[in-house]
Amino acid sequence: DQQVKQNSPSLSVQEGRISILNCDYTNSMFDYFLWYKKYPAEGPTFLISISSIKDKNEDGRFTVFLNKSAKHLSLHIVPSQPGDSAVYFCAASDKKLTFGTGTRLTIIP
Amino acid sequence: DTAVSQTPKYLVTQMGNDKSIKCEQNLGHDTMYWYKQDSKKFLKIMFSYNNKELIINETVPNRFSPKSPDKAHLNLHINSLELGDSAVYFCASRRSDGDEAFFGQGTRLTVV
């Protein structure tokens, strides 16, 4: 029973273009959503978050969009840089963080 | 100064052994977690402690026993290790429900 899903296991984007990572959830009780970035042999590191009362949050090159009616969130990275190559996990919060399955983003120089 | 630290980073052990993984956070957070990342790379919660009290215990075999001696520490003890326990285990902490969690570097456990 996967309550948080990332349907694209991988994504390749040209350097300088926009990367869009998507995430869907099923539990309407989630009230806080987060994106994490993970490099090999390291723990996930927090990237950006959004409360369920908002529909957009921006931090530098990273913007998260939330569509509550569709139970969908997305992470936009623009412009994409080679250092952005990593696995990205979305997570939804209630008493715990429930993670999606991850999307491996590769930025092509 | 590492915020969430786990030891050891790598652990190779034989089936049937008992082992422990330690976790410490210096962020002053009240809540700590153990997550397991399996071979399919799913990050699944195992346990959550708040102020040394167990609040979440997902369907984890009782061979796994978390112990929180104080708010800053959450250790994971595993008895009678099995091949299927091989995974990366992550410790995390956060201040409250509405905040981000901070993760340790992970412990790669290999059972042979």
PDB file of C-alpha atoms in Angstrom:
ATOM      1  CA  ASP A   1       0.000   0.000   0.000  1.00  0.00           C
ATOM      2  CA  GLN A   2       2.168   2.806  -1.338  1.00  0.00           C
ATOM      3  CA  GLN A   3       0.675   6.063  -0.102  1.00  0.00           C
ATOM      4  CA  VAL A   4       3.278   8.207  -1.831  1.00  0.00           C
ATOM      5  CA  LYS A   5       4.291   7.387  -5.385  1.00  0.00           C
ATOM      6  CA  GLN A   6       6.883   8.650  -7.804  1.00  0.00           C
ATOM      7  CA  ASN A   7       6.016   7.048 -11.108  1.00  0.00           C
ATOM      8  CA  SER A   8       9.220   7.963 -12.933  1.00  0.00           C
ATOM      9  CA  PRO A   9      12.155   5.917 -11.654  1.00  0.00           C
ATOM     10  CA  SER A  10      14.573   7.974 -13.729  1.00  0.00           C
ATOM     11  CA  LEU A  11      14.819  11.244 -15.617  1.00  0.00           C
ATOM     12  CA  SER A  12      17.556  12.730 -17.807  1.00  0.00           C
ATOM     13  CA  VAL A  13      17.720  16.460 -18.477  1.00  0.00           C
ATOM     14  CA  GLN A  14      20.151  18.638 -20.386  1.00  0.00           C
ATOM     15  CA  GLU A  15      22.197  21.053 -18.289  1.00  0.00           C
ATOM     16  CA  GLY A  16      20.557  24.474 -18.138  1.00  0.00           C
ATOM     17  CA  ARG A  17      17.058  23.144 -18.867  1.00  0.00           C
ATOM     18  CA  ILE A  18      14.233  22.634 -16.397  1.00  0.00           C
ATOM     19  CA  SER A  19      13.924  19.382 -14.422  1.00  0.00           C
ATOM     20  CA  ILE A  20      10.413  18.454 -13.297  1.00  0.00           C
ATOM     21  CA  LEU A  21       9.964  15.652 -10.800  1.00  0.00           C
ATOM     22  CA  ASN A  22       6.480  14.446  -9.937  1.00  0.00           C
ATOM     23  CA  CYS A  23       4.895  12.841  -6.918  1.00  0.00           C
ATOM     24  CA  ASP A  24       1.365  11.615  -6.139  1.00  0.00           C
ATOM     25  CA  TYR A  25      -0.170  10.737  -2.803  1.00  0.00           C
ATOM     26  CA  THR A  26      -3.353   9.074  -1.644  1.00  0.00           C
ATOM     27  CA  ASN A  27      -3.813  10.098   1.989  1.00  0.00           C
ATOM     28  CA  SER A  28      -5.690  13.396   2.301  1.00  0.00           C
ATOM     29  CA  MET A  29      -4.588  13.668   5.952  1.00  0.00           C
ATOM     30  CA  PHE A  30      -1.034  14.522   4.941  1.00  0.00           C
ATOM     31  CA  ASP A  31      -0.470  18.166   5.814  1.00  0.00           C
ATOM     32  CA  TYR A  32       3.157  18.787   4.963  1.00  0.00           C
ATOM     33  CA  PHE A  33       5.239  17.690   2.011  1.00  0.00           C
ATOM     34  CA  LEU A  34       8.979  17.588   1.519  1.00  0.00           C
ATOM     35  CA  TRP A  35      11.584  16.836  -1.108  1.00  0.00           C
ATOM     36  CA  TYR A  36      14.861  15.154  -0.263  1.00  0.00           C
ATOM     37  CA  LYS A  37      17.967  14.656  -2.349  1.00  0.00           C
ATOM     38  CA  LYS A  38      20.185  11.619  -1.906  1.00  0.00           C
ATOM     39  CA  TYR A  39      23.682  10.929  -3.139  1.00  0.00           C
ATOM     40  CA  PRO A  40      25.127   7.386  -3.058  1.00  0.00           C
ATOM     41  CA  ALA A  41      26.428   6.254   0.344  1.00  0.00           C
ATOM     42  CA  GLU A  42      24.907   9.289   2.069  1.00  0.00           C
ATOM     43  CA  GLY A  43      21.708   9.933   3.963  1.00  0.00           C
ATOM     44  CA  PRO A  44      18.856  11.901   2.369  1.00  0.00           C
ATOM     45  CA  THR A  45      19.249  15.657   2.730  1.00  0.00           C
ATOM     46  CA  PHE A  46      16.333  18.036   2.964  1.00  0.00           C
ATOM     47  CA  LEU A  47      15.759  20.242  -0.054  1.00  0.00           C
ATOM     48  CA  ILE A  48      12.459  22.099   0.166  1.00  0.00           C
ATOM     49  CA  SER A  49       9.040  21.706   1.727  1.00  0.00           C
ATOM     50  CA  ILE A  50       5.482  22.970   1.413  1.00  0.00           C
ATOM     51  CA  SER A  51       2.575  23.149   3.795  1.00  0.00           C
ATOM     52  CA  SER A  52      -0.817  21.915   2.625  1.00  0.00           C
ATOM     53  CA  ILE A  53      -2.214  25.436   2.975  1.00  0.00           C
ATOM     54  CA  LYS A  54       0.045  26.681   0.193  1.00  0.00           C
ATOM     55  CA  ASP A  55       0.277  25.808  -3.474  1.00  0.00           C
ATOM     56  CA  LYS A  56       3.801  26.999  -4.191  1.00  0.00           C
ATOM     57  CA  ASN A  57       7.100  27.438  -2.378  1.00  0.00           C
ATOM     58  CA  GLU A  58      10.268  28.715  -3.961  1.00  0.00           C
ATOM     59  CA  ASP A  59      13.894  28.578  -2.821  1.00  0.00           C
ATOM     60  CA  GLY A  60      16.473  29.681  -5.350  1.00  0.00           C
ATOM     61  CA  ARG A  61      16.505  27.290  -8.286  1.00  0.00           C
ATOM     62  CA  PHE A  62      13.999  24.969  -6.579  1.00  0.00           C
ATOM     63  CA  THR A  63      10.219  25.391  -6.605  1.00  0.00           C
ATOM     64  CA  VAL A  64       7.667  22.966  -5.227  1.00  0.00           C
ATOM     65  CA  PHE A  65       4.070  23.044  -6.430  1.00  0.00           C
ATOM     66  CA  LEU A  66       1.172  21.409  -4.615  1.00  0.00           C
ATOM     67  CA  ASN A  67      -2.200  20.560  -6.166  1.00  0.00           C
ATOM     68  CA  LYS A  68      -4.308  19.301  -3.264  1.00  0.00           C
ATOM     69  CA  SER A  69      -7.358  18.451  -5.326  1.00  0.00           C
ATOM     70  CA  ALA A  70      -5.255  16.216  -7.551  1.00  0.00           C
ATOM     71  CA  LYS A  71      -3.117  15.003  -4.630  1.00  0.00           C
ATOM     72  CA  HIS A  72      -0.059  15.833  -6.665  1.00  0.00           C
ATOM     73  CA  LEU A  73       3.149  17.707  -6.047  1.00  0.00           C
ATOM     74  CA  SER A  74       6.072  18.510  -8.247  1.00  0.00           C
ATOM     75  CA  LEU A  75       9.595  19.811  -7.886  1.00  0.00           C
ATOM     76  CA  HIS A  76      10.987  22.149 -10.520  1.00  0.00           C
ATOM     77  CA  ILE A  77      14.713  22.755 -10.783  1.00  0.00           C
ATOM     78  CA  VAL A  78      15.793  25.529 -13.113  1.00  0.00           C
ATOM     79  CA  PRO A  79      18.367  25.847 -14.457  1.00  0.00           C
ATOM     80  CA  SER A  80      19.510  22.252 -13.919  1.00  0.00           C
ATOM     81  CA  GLN A  81      23.166  21.779 -13.041  1.00  0.00           C
ATOM     82  CA  PRO A  82      25.402  18.670 -13.120  1.00  0.00           C
ATOM     83  CA  GLY A  83      25.569  18.697  -9.311  1.00  0.00           C
ATOM     84  CA  ASP A  84      21.813  18.154  -9.232  1.00  0.00           C
ATOM     85  CA  SER A  85      22.331  14.569 -10.412  1.00  0.00           C
ATOM     86  CA  ALA A  86      21.054  12.452  -7.523  1.00  0.00           C
ATOM     87  CA  VAL A  87      18.029  10.462  -6.392  1.00  0.00           C
ATOM     88  CA  TYR A  88      15.114  12.646  -5.325  1.00  0.00           C
ATOM     89  CA  PHE A  89      12.518  11.450  -2.841  1.00  0.00           C
ATOM     90  CA  CYS A  90       9.258  13.157  -2.095  1.00  0.00           C
ATOM     91  CA  ALA A  91       7.832  12.639   1.370  1.00  0.00           C
ATOM     92  CA  ALA A  92       4.524  13.354   3.049  1.00  0.00           C
ATOM     93  CA  SER A  93       4.155  14.055   6.727  1.00  0.00           C
ATOM     94  CA  ASP A  94       1.777  13.213   9.505  1.00  0.00           C
ATOM     95  CA  LYS A  95       3.310  11.607  12.609  1.00  0.00           C
ATOM     96  CA  LYS A  96       6.045  10.232  10.408  1.00  0.00           C
ATOM     97  CA  LEU A  97       7.528  10.842   6.996  1.00  0.00           C
ATOM     98  CA  THR A  98       6.229   8.514   4.298  1.00  0.00           C
ATOM     99  CA  PHE A  99       8.546   8.429   1.327  1.00  0.00           C
ATOM    100  CA  GLY A 100       7.999   7.911  -2.352  1.00  0.00           C
ATOM    101  CA  THR A 101      10.048   5.402  -4.289  1.00  0.00           C
ATOM    102  CA  GLY A 102      12.509   7.956  -5.624  1.00  0.00           C
ATOM    103  CA  THR A 103      13.461   9.351  -9.037  1.00  0.00           C
ATOM    104  CA  ARG A 104      17.030   9.205 -10.262  1.00  0.00           C
ATOM    105  CA  LEU A 105      17.797  12.529 -11.956  1.00  0.00           C
ATOM    106  CA  THR A 106      20.741  12.705 -14.340  1.00  0.00           C
ATOM    107  CA  ILE A 107      21.841  16.091 -15.670  1.00  0.00           C
ATOM    108  CA  ILE A 108      23.628  15.773 -18.985  1.00  0.00           C
ATOM    109  CA  PRO A 109      26.414  18.350 -19.495  1.00  0.00           C
TER     110      PRO A 109
ATOM    111  CA  ASP B   1      29.858  18.950  13.572  1.00  0.00           C
ATOM    112  CA  THR B   2      27.568  16.110  12.435  1.00  0.00           C
ATOM    113  CA  ALA B   3      23.922  16.644  13.352  1.00  0.00           C
ATOM    114  CA  VAL B   4      22.785  12.995  13.179  1.00  0.00           C
ATOM    115  CA  SER B   5      25.511  10.394  13.417  1.00  0.00           C
ATOM    116  CA  GLN B   6      25.244   6.636  13.116  1.00  0.00           C
ATOM    117  CA  THR B   7      27.805   3.972  13.859  1.00  0.00           C
ATOM    118  CA  PRO B   8      29.006   1.846  12.280  1.00  0.00           C
ATOM    119  CA  LYS B   9      28.751   2.934   8.645  1.00  0.00           C
ATOM    120  CA  TYR B  10      29.312  -0.620   7.412  1.00  0.00           C
ATOM    121  CA  LEU B  11      28.510  -3.854   9.213  1.00  0.00           C
ATOM    122  CA  VAL B  12      29.119  -7.335   7.832  1.00  0.00           C
ATOM    123  CA  THR B  13      28.041 -10.223  10.012  1.00  0.00           C
ATOM    124  CA  GLN B  14      26.980 -13.842   9.891  1.00  0.00           C
ATOM    125  CA  MET B  15      23.443 -15.167  10.078  1.00  0.00           C
ATOM    126  CA  GLY B  16      22.267 -15.796  13.592  1.00  0.00           C
ATOM    127  CA  ASN B  17      24.427 -13.105  15.183  1.00  0.00           C
ATOM    128  CA  ASP B  18      23.118 -10.219  17.301  1.00  0.00           C
ATOM    129  CA  LYS B  19      24.225  -6.706  16.404  1.00  0.00           C
ATOM    130  CA  SER B  20      23.520  -3.086  17.356  1.00  0.00           C
ATOM    131  CA  ILE B  21      23.536   0.161  15.412  1.00  0.00           C
ATOM    132  CA  LYS B  22      23.897   3.391  17.357  1.00  0.00           C
ATOM    133  CA  CYS B  23      22.437   6.784  16.569  1.00  0.00           C
ATOM    134  CA  GLU B  24      22.970  10.143  18.201  1.00  0.00           C
ATOM    135  CA  GLN B  25      21.615  13.589  17.343  1.00  0.00           C
ATOM    136  CA  ASN B  26      22.898  16.898  18.692  1.00  0.00           C
ATOM    137  CA  LEU B  27      20.036  19.022  17.370  1.00  0.00           C
ATOM    138  CA  GLY B  28      17.923  18.956  20.510  1.00  0.00           C
ATOM    139  CA  HIS B  29      15.087  17.234  18.644  1.00  0.00           C
ATOM    140  CA  ASP B  30      12.363  15.373  20.506  1.00  0.00           C
ATOM    141  CA  THR B  31      11.578  12.781  17.841  1.00  0.00           C
ATOM    142  CA  MET B  32      13.860  10.142  16.365  1.00  0.00           C
ATOM    143  CA  TYR B  33      13.250   7.485  13.725  1.00  0.00           C
ATOM    144  CA  TRP B  34      14.717   4.369  12.188  1.00  0.00           C
ATOM    145  CA  TYR B  35      14.151   3.827   8.474  1.00  0.00           C
ATOM    146  CA  LYS B  36      15.130   0.865   6.334  1.00  0.00           C
ATOM    147  CA  GLN B  37      16.097   1.160   2.677  1.00  0.00           C
ATOM    148  CA  ASP B  38      15.722  -2.226   1.066  1.00  0.00           C
ATOM    149  CA  SER B  39      17.128  -3.647  -2.157  1.00  0.00           C
ATOM    150  CA  LYS B  40      14.403  -1.886  -4.148  1.00  0.00           C
ATOM    151  CA  LYS B  41      15.565   1.403  -2.619  1.00  0.00           C
ATOM    152  CA  PHE B  42      12.263   2.000  -0.766  1.00  0.00           C
ATOM    153  CA  LEU B  43      12.680   4.057   2.413  1.00  0.00           C
ATOM    154  CA  LYS B  44      10.315   2.557   4.972  1.00  0.00           C
ATOM    155  CA  ILE B  45       9.794   3.641   8.529  1.00  0.00           C
ATOM    156  CA  MET B  46      10.460   1.071  11.230  1.00  0.00           C
ATOM    157  CA  PHE B  47      10.188   2.947  14.530  1.00  0.00           C
ATOM    158  CA  SER B  48       9.614   6.396  15.928  1.00  0.00           C
ATOM    159  CA  TYR B  49      10.409   7.629  19.424  1.00  0.00           C
ATOM    160  CA  ASN B  50       9.266  10.877  20.982  1.00  0.00           C
ATOM    161  CA  ASN B  51      10.937  11.940  24.221  1.00  0.00           C
ATOM    162  CA  LYS B  52      12.204   8.386  24.757  1.00  0.00           C
ATOM    163  CA  GLU B  53       8.720   6.942  24.256  1.00  0.00           C
ATOM    164  CA  LEU B  54       7.883   4.562  21.403  1.00  0.00           C
ATOM    165  CA  ILE B  55       5.114   6.097  19.294  1.00  0.00           C
ATOM    166  CA  ILE B  56       5.353   4.244  16.001  1.00  0.00           C
ATOM    167  CA  ASN B  57       6.158   0.590  15.533  1.00  0.00           C
ATOM    168  CA  GLU B  58       5.507  -0.529  11.987  1.00  0.00           C
ATOM    169  CA  THR B  59       5.199  -4.238  11.221  1.00  0.00           C
ATOM    170  CA  VAL B  60       8.765  -5.059  12.091  1.00  0.00           C
ATOM    171  CA  PRO B  61       9.815  -8.505  13.408  1.00  0.00           C
ATOM    172  CA  ASN B  62      10.349  -8.492  17.165  1.00  0.00           C
ATOM    173  CA  ARG B  63      13.978  -9.471  16.540  1.00  0.00           C
ATOM    174  CA  PHE B  64      14.392  -5.708  16.064  1.00  0.00           C
ATOM    175  CA  SER B  65      14.365  -3.788  19.323  1.00  0.00           C
ATOM    176  CA  PRO B  66      14.940  -0.041  19.493  1.00  0.00           C
ATOM    177  CA  LYS B  67      16.249   1.490  22.687  1.00  0.00           C
ATOM    178  CA  SER B  68      16.279   5.166  23.590  1.00  0.00           C
ATOM    179  CA  PRO B  69      18.375   5.809  26.705  1.00  0.00           C
ATOM    180  CA  ASP B  70      17.771   9.546  26.339  1.00  0.00           C
ATOM    181  CA  LYS B  71      16.286  12.027  23.884  1.00  0.00           C
ATOM    182  CA  ALA B  72      19.509  12.325  21.920  1.00  0.00           C
ATOM    183  CA  HIS B  73      20.053   8.617  21.305  1.00  0.00           C
ATOM    184  CA  LEU B  74      18.098   5.894  19.550  1.00  0.00           C
ATOM    185  CA  ASN B  75      19.874   2.596  19.123  1.00  0.00           C
ATOM    186  CA  LEU B  76      18.701  -0.389  17.111  1.00  0.00           C
ATOM    187  CA  HIS B  77      19.440  -3.904  18.306  1.00  0.00           C
ATOM    188  CA  ILE B  78      18.840  -6.844  16.006  1.00  0.00           C
ATOM    189  CA  ASN B  79      18.762 -10.425  17.267  1.00  0.00           C
ATOM    190  CA  SER B  80      19.278 -13.605  15.252  1.00  0.00           C
ATOM    191  CA  LEU B  81      20.169 -11.805  12.047  1.00  0.00           C
ATOM    192  CA  GLU B  82      18.760 -13.204   8.802  1.00  0.00           C
ATOM    193  CA  LEU B  83      19.871 -12.776   5.195  1.00  0.00           C
ATOM    194  CA  GLY B  84      16.775 -10.647   4.503  1.00  0.00           C
ATOM    195  CA  ASP B  85      17.899  -8.098   7.090  1.00  0.00           C
ATOM    196  CA  SER B  86      20.607  -6.931   4.692  1.00  0.00           C
ATOM    197  CA  ALA B  87      19.768  -3.311   3.880  1.00  0.00           C
ATOM    198  CA  VAL B  88      20.789   0.243   4.619  1.00  0.00           C
ATOM    199  CA  TYR B  89      19.387   1.530   7.902  1.00  0.00           C
ATOM    200  CA  PHE B  90      18.932   5.256   8.404  1.00  0.00           C
ATOM    201  CA  CYS B  91      18.422   7.098  11.637  1.00  0.00           C
ATOM    202  CA  ALA B  92      16.645  10.465  11.529  1.00  0.00           C
ATOM    203  CA  SER B  93      15.425  13.123  13.909  1.00  0.00           C
ATOM    204  CA  ARG B  94      13.080  16.066  13.782  1.00  0.00           C
ATOM    205  CA  ARG B  95      11.813  18.739  16.108  1.00  0.00           C
ATOM    206  CA  SER B  96       8.099  18.290  15.496  1.00  0.00           C
ATOM    207  CA  ASP B  97       5.567  16.984  13.008  1.00  0.00           C
ATOM    208  CA  GLY B  98       5.692  20.069  10.843  1.00  0.00           C
ATOM    209  CA  ASP B  99       9.408  20.141  10.297  1.00  0.00           C
ATOM    210  CA  GLU B 100      11.904  18.443   8.109  1.00  0.00           C
ATOM    211  CA  ALA B 101      13.754  15.396   9.369  1.00  0.00           C
ATOM    212  CA  PHE B 102      17.516  15.219   9.388  1.00  0.00           C
ATOM    213  CA  PHE B 103      19.095  11.915   8.431  1.00  0.00           C
ATOM    214  CA  GLY B 104      22.254  10.142   9.413  1.00  0.00           C
ATOM    215  CA  GLN B 105      24.636   8.814   6.781  1.00  0.00           C
ATOM    216  CA  GLY B 106      23.194   5.303   6.966  1.00  0.00           C
ATOM    217  CA  THR B 107      24.511   1.925   8.089  1.00  0.00           C
ATOM    218  CA  ARG B 108      24.914  -0.674   5.383  1.00  0.00           C
ATOM    219  CA  LEU B 109      24.227  -4.031   7.020  1.00  0.00           C
ATOM    220  CA  THR B 110      25.245  -7.151   5.120  1.00  0.00           C
ATOM    221  CA  VAL B 111      24.304 -10.535   6.542  1.00  0.00           C
ATOM    222  CA  VAL B 112      26.243 -13.473   5.101  1.00  0.00           C
TER     223      VAL B 112
END
